[in-house]
Every structure is written in C-alpha cells, then in structure tokens.
Amino acid sequence: MKKAVWNSLPPRPEDVSRVYALIARSPILQADALRISGLTKTRFLCAIDALLARGVIEEKPKGIFQLIQKQNG
C-alpha cells in the first residue's frame, strides 16, 4: 500500500539512502525512523514507498519496517 498519498514526485536518492541506512541497522518503528531521519513526513514516506516498491524492505504489523531477508538457494 502506498504511504505517501499526497505526493507523486519521485523521492530524492539521498532520502532513500538515509531511510535505507536506518532500516538496515535493525527493524524500526515508522515514527522512530521519521524522527531520527530528520526528513519531513512526505519526504520520508516517499522514500519508504520507493524501498517497498523495490522489494528491499517490508512493513510488519504495528508500523515496523525491516529489510527483506533474501533466501539462499
């Protein structure tokens, strides 16, 4: 489900990198990631949408984002 409902512009690459780095450290709540990233809510959600669309992160219940674990073999 798309998170950034008010903006259809592509996210800035640096925003995507910043959000990815936060999630790569450990699973994180959306609210915490937003606060730590220092991005506006719209810029943050656009980055989340891009990462979800690429299939590199997933959203767990209660707004927790984490990297998708690739299965070997």
GROMACS .gro file of C-alpha atoms in nm:
model
   73
    1MET     CA    1   0.000   0.000   0.000
    2LYS     CA    2   0.132   0.340  -0.096
    3LYS     CA    3   0.227   0.551   0.206
    4ALA     CA    4   0.278   0.897   0.051
    5VAL     CA    5  -0.075   0.968  -0.068
    6TRP     CA    6  -0.031   1.343  -0.121
    7ASN     CA    7   0.283   1.339  -0.335
    8SER     CA    8   0.354   1.163  -0.662
    9LEU     CA    9   0.704   1.301  -0.714
   10PRO     CA   10   0.992   1.054  -0.703
   11PRO     CA   11   1.191   1.055  -0.380
   12ARG     CA   12   1.533   1.213  -0.362
   13PRO     CA   13   1.809   0.950  -0.384
   14GLU     CA   14   1.974   1.086  -0.069
   15ASP     CA   15   1.644   1.047   0.121
   16VAL     CA   16   1.612   0.685   0.009
   17SER     CA   17   1.971   0.618   0.116
   18ARG     CA   18   1.914   0.779   0.455
   19VAL     CA   19   1.598   0.579   0.526
   20TYR     CA   20   1.754   0.255   0.398
   21ALA     CA   21   2.053   0.303   0.629
   22LEU     CA   22   1.822   0.343   0.930
   23ILE     CA   23   1.624   0.029   0.848
   24ALA     CA   24   1.939  -0.170   0.765
   25ARG     CA   25   2.070  -0.124   1.121
   26SER     CA   26   1.771  -0.300   1.274
   27PRO     CA   27   1.391  -0.317   1.240
   28ILE     CA   28   1.250   0.021   1.337
   29LEU     CA   29   0.913   0.179   1.404
   30GLN     CA   30   0.795   0.424   1.140
   31ALA     CA   31   0.763   0.705   1.396
   32ASP     CA   32   1.118   0.649   1.525
   33ALA     CA   33   1.265   0.630   1.175
   34LEU     CA   34   1.086   0.950   1.078
   35ARG     CA   35   1.216   1.133   1.385
   36ILE     CA   36   1.574   1.006   1.351
   37SER     CA   37   1.591   1.070   0.975
   38GLY     CA   38   1.515   1.440   1.016
   39LEU     CA   39   1.308   1.432   0.696
   40THR     CA   40   0.963   1.576   0.654
   41LYS     CA   41   0.686   1.319   0.673
   42THR     CA   42   0.621   1.346   0.298
   43ARG     CA   43   0.987   1.301   0.203
   44PHE     CA   44   1.018   1.011   0.446
   45LEU     CA   45   0.707   0.834   0.315
   46CYS     CA   46   0.816   0.883  -0.049
   47ALA     CA   47   1.146   0.713   0.039
   48ILE     CA   48   0.957   0.431   0.214
   49ASP     CA   49   0.735   0.387  -0.094
   50ALA     CA   50   1.044   0.358  -0.316
   51LEU     CA   51   1.204   0.098  -0.089
   52LEU     CA   52   0.880  -0.102  -0.066
   53ALA     CA   53   0.839  -0.091  -0.445
   54ARG     CA   54   1.195  -0.218  -0.494
   55GLY     CA   55   1.123  -0.507  -0.260
   56VAL     CA   56   1.412  -0.437  -0.024
   57ILE     CA   57   1.206  -0.362   0.286
   58GLU     CA   58   0.879  -0.486   0.427
   59GLU     CA   59   0.631  -0.347   0.675
   60LYS     CA   60   0.547  -0.564   0.972
   61PRO     CA   61   0.245  -0.515   1.197
   62LYS     CA   62   0.238  -0.203   1.412
   63GLY     CA   63   0.437   0.005   1.161
   64ILE     CA   64   0.772  -0.171   1.193
   65PHE     CA   65   0.994  -0.166   0.885
   66GLN     CA   66   1.273  -0.416   0.826
   67LEU     CA   67   1.492  -0.542   0.543
   68ILE     CA   68   1.360  -0.836   0.349
   69GLN     CA   69   1.579  -1.137   0.413
   70LYS     CA   70   1.693  -1.298   0.090
   71GLN     CA   71   1.676  -1.676   0.092
   72ASN     CA   72   1.980  -1.857  -0.045
   73GLY     CA   73   1.930  -2.139  -0.292
   0.00000   0.00000   0.00000
